[in-house]
Coordinates of N, CA and C in Angstrom, one line a residue:
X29 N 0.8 -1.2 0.0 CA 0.0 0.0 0.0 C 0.9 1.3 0.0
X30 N 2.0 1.2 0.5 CA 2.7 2.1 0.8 C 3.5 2.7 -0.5
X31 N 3.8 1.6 -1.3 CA 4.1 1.5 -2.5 C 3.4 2.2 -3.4
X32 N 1.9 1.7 -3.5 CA 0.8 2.7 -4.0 C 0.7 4.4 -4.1
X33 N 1.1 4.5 -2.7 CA 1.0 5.8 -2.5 C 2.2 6.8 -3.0
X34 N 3.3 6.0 -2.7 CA 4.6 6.8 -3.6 C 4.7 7.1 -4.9
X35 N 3.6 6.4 -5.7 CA 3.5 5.9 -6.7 C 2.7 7.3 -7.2
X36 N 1.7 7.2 -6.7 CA 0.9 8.6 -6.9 C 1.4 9.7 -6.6
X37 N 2.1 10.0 -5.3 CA 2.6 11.2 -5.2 C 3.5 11.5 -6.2
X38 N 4.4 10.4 -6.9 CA 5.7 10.9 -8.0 C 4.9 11.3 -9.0
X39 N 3.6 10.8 -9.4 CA 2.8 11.1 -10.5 C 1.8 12.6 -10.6
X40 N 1.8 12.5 -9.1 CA 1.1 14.3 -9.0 C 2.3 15.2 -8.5
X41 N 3.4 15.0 -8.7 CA 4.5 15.9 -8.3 C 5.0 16.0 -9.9
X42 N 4.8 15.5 -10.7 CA 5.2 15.6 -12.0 C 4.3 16.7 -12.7
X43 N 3.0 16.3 -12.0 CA 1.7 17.4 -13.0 C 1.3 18.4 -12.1
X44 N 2.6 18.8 -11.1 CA 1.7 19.7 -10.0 C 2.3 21.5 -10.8
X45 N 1.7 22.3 -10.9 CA 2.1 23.4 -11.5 C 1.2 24.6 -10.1
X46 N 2.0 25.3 -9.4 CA 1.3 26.3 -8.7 C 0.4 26.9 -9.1
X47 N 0.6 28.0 -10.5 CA 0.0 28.4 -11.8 C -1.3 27.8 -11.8
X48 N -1.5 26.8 -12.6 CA -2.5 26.3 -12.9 C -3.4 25.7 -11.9
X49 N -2.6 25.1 -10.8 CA -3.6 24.8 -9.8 C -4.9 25.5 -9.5
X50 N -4.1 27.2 -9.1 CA -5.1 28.4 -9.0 C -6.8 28.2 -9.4
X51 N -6.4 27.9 -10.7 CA -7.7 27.9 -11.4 C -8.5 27.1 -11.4
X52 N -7.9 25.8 -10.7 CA -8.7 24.5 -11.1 C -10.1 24.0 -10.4
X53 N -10.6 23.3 -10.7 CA -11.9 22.8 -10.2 C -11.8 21.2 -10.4
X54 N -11.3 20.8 -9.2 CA -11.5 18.8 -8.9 C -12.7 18.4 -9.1
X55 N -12.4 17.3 -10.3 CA -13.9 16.4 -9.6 C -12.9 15.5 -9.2
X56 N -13.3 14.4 -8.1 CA -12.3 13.2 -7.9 C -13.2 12.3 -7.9
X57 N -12.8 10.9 -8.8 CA -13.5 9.4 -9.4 C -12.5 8.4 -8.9
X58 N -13.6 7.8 -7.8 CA -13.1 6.4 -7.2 C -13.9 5.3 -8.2
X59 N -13.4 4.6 -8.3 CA -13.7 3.2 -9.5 C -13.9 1.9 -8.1
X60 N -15.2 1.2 -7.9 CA -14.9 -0.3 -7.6 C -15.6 -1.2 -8.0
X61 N -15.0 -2.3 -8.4 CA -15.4 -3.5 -9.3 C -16.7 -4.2 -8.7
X62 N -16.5 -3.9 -7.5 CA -17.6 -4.9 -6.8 C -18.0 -4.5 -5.4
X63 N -19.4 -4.5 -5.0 CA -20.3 -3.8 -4.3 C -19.3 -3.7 -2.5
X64 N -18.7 -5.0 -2.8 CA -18.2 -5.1 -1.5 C -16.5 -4.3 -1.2
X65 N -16.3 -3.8 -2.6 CA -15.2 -2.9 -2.5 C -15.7 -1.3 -2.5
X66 N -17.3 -1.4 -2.4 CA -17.0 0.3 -2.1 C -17.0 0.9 -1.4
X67 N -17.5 0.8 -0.1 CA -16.6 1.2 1.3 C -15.5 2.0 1.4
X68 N -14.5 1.1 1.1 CA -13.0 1.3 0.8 C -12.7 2.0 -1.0
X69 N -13.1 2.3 -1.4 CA -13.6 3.0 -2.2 C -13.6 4.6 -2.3
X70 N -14.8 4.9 -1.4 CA -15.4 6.0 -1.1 C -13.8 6.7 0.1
X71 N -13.4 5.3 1.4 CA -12.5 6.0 1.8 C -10.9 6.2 1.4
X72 N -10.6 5.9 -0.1 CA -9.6 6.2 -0.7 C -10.0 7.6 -1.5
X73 N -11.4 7.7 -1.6 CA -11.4 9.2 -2.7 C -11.4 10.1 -1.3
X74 N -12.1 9.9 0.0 CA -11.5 11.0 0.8 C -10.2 11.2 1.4
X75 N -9.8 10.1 1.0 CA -7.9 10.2 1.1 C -7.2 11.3 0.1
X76 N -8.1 11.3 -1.3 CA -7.6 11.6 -2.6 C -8.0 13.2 -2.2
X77 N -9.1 13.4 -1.5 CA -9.3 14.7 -1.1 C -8.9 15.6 -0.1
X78 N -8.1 15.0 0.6 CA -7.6 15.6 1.6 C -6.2 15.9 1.0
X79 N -5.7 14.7 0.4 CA -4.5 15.4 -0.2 C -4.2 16.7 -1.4
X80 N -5.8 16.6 -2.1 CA -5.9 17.1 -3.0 C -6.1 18.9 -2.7
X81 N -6.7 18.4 -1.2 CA -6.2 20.4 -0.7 C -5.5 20.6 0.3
X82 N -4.5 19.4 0.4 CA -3.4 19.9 0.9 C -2.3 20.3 0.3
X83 N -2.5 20.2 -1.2 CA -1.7 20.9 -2.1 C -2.7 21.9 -2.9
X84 N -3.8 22.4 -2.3 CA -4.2 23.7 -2.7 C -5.4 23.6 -4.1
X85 N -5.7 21.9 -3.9 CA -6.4 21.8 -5.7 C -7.9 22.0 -4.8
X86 N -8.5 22.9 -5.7 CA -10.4 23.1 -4.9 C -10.5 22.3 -5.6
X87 N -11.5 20.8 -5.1 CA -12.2 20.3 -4.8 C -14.2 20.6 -5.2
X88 N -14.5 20.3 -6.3 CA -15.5 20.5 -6.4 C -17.1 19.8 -6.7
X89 N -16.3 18.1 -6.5 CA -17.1 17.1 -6.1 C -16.1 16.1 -6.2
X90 N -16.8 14.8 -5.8 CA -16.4 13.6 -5.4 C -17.8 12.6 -6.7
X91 N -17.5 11.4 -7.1 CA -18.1 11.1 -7.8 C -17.3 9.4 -7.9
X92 N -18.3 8.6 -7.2 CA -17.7 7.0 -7.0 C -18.8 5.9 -7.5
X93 N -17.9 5.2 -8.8 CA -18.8 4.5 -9.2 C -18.1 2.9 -9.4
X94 N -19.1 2.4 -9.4 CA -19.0 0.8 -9.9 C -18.7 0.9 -11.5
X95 N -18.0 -0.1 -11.8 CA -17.4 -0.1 -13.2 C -17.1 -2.0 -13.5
X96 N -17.6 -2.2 -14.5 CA -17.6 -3.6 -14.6 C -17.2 -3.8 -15.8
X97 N -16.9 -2.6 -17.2 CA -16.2 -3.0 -17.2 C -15.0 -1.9 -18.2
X98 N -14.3 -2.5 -18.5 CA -13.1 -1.3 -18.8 C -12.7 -1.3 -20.4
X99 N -12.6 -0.1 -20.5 CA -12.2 0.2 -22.1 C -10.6 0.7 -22.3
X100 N -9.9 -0.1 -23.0 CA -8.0 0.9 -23.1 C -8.1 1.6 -23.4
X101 N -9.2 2.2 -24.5 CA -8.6 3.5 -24.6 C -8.8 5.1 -23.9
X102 N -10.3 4.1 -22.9 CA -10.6 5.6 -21.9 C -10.7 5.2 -20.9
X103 N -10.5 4.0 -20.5 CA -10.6 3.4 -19.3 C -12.0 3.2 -18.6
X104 N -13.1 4.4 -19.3 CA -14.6 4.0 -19.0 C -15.2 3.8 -19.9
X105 N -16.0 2.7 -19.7 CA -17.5 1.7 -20.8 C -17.9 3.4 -21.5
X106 N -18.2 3.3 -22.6 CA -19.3 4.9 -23.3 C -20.3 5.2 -22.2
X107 N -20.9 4.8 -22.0 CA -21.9 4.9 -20.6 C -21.7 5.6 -19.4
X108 N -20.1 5.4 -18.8 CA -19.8 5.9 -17.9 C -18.6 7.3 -18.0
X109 N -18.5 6.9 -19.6 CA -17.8 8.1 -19.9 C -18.9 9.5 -20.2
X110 N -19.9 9.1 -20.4 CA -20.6 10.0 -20.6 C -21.4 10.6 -19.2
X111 N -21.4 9.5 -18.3 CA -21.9 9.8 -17.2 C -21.0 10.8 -16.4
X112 N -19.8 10.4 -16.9 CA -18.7 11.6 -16.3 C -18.6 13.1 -17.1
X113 N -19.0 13.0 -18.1 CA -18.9 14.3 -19.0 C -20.2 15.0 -18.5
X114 N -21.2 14.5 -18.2 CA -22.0 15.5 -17.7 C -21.7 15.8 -15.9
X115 N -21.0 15.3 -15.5 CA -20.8 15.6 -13.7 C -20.1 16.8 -14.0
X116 N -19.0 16.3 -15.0 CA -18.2 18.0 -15.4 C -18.7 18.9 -15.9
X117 N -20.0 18.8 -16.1 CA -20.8 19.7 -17.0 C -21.2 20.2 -16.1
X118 N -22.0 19.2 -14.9 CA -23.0 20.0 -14.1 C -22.1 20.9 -12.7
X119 N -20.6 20.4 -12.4 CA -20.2 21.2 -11.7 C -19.0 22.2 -12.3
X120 N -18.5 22.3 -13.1 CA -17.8 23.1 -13.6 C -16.5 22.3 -13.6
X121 N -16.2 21.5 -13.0 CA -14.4 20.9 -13.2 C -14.0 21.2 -14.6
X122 N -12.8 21.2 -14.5 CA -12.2 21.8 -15.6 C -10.5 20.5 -14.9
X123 N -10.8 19.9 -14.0 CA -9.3 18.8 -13.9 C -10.1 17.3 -13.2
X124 N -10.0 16.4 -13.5 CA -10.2 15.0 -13.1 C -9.3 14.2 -12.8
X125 N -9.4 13.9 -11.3 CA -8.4 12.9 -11.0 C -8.7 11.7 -10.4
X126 N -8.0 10.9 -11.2 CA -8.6 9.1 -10.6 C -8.0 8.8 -9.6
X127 N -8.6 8.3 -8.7 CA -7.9 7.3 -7.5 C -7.6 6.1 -8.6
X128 N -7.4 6.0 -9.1 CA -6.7 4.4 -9.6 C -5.3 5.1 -10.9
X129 N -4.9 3.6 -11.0 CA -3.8 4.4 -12.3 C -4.5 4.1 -13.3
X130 N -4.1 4.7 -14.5 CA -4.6 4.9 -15.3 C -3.3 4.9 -16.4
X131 N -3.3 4.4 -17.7 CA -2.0 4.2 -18.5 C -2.2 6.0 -19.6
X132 N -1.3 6.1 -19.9 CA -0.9 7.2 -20.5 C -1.5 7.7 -21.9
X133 N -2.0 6.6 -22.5 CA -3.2 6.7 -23.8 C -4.8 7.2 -22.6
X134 N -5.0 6.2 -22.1 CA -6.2 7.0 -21.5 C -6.2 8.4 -20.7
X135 N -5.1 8.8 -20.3 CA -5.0 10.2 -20.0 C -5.1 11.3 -21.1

């Protein structure tokens, strides 16, 4: 787990820009596969949130869904990609950050 976490922090120390932070609007997306993973779920995206304004990013929702199943090139089914494009629609985010990793085409 601890490994996990190094792992992210090197990956948000790469894309952290003071600049741009300013402006931004979080949504943050927890992903779990199965009913009994969302618990733990829910308390990894308020992990993701607490770090997320401890480096100054506003926070402008949270949004945790079941996903069953996964596309390479966006990482969410059409369904759930579109279910996300309107959360950014209805709250204004303008940055999305996943609690999970995600490969570098789907970014």
């Amino acid at each position: 787990m601890e490994e996990e976490s190094q792992s992210a922090e090197i990956h948000f120390n790469a894309w952290y820009d003071a600049d741009r932070i300013q402006h931004s609007k979080a949504l943050l997306v927890g992903i779990f596969r199965t009913h009994k993973e969302e618990a733990l779920a829910i308390d990894h995206l308020n992990e993701l949130d607490l770090l997320s304004r401890t480096h100054k990013i506003p926070v402008v929702d949270h949004w945790c869904t079941l996903v069953r199943e996964f596309t390479a090139a966006t990482f969410l089914s059409s369904g759930k990609l579109s279910q996300l494009k309107n959360r950014i629609a209805s709250t204004g985010a303008n940055l999305v950050i996943f609690d999970d990793e995600i490969s570098p085409v789907q970014q």
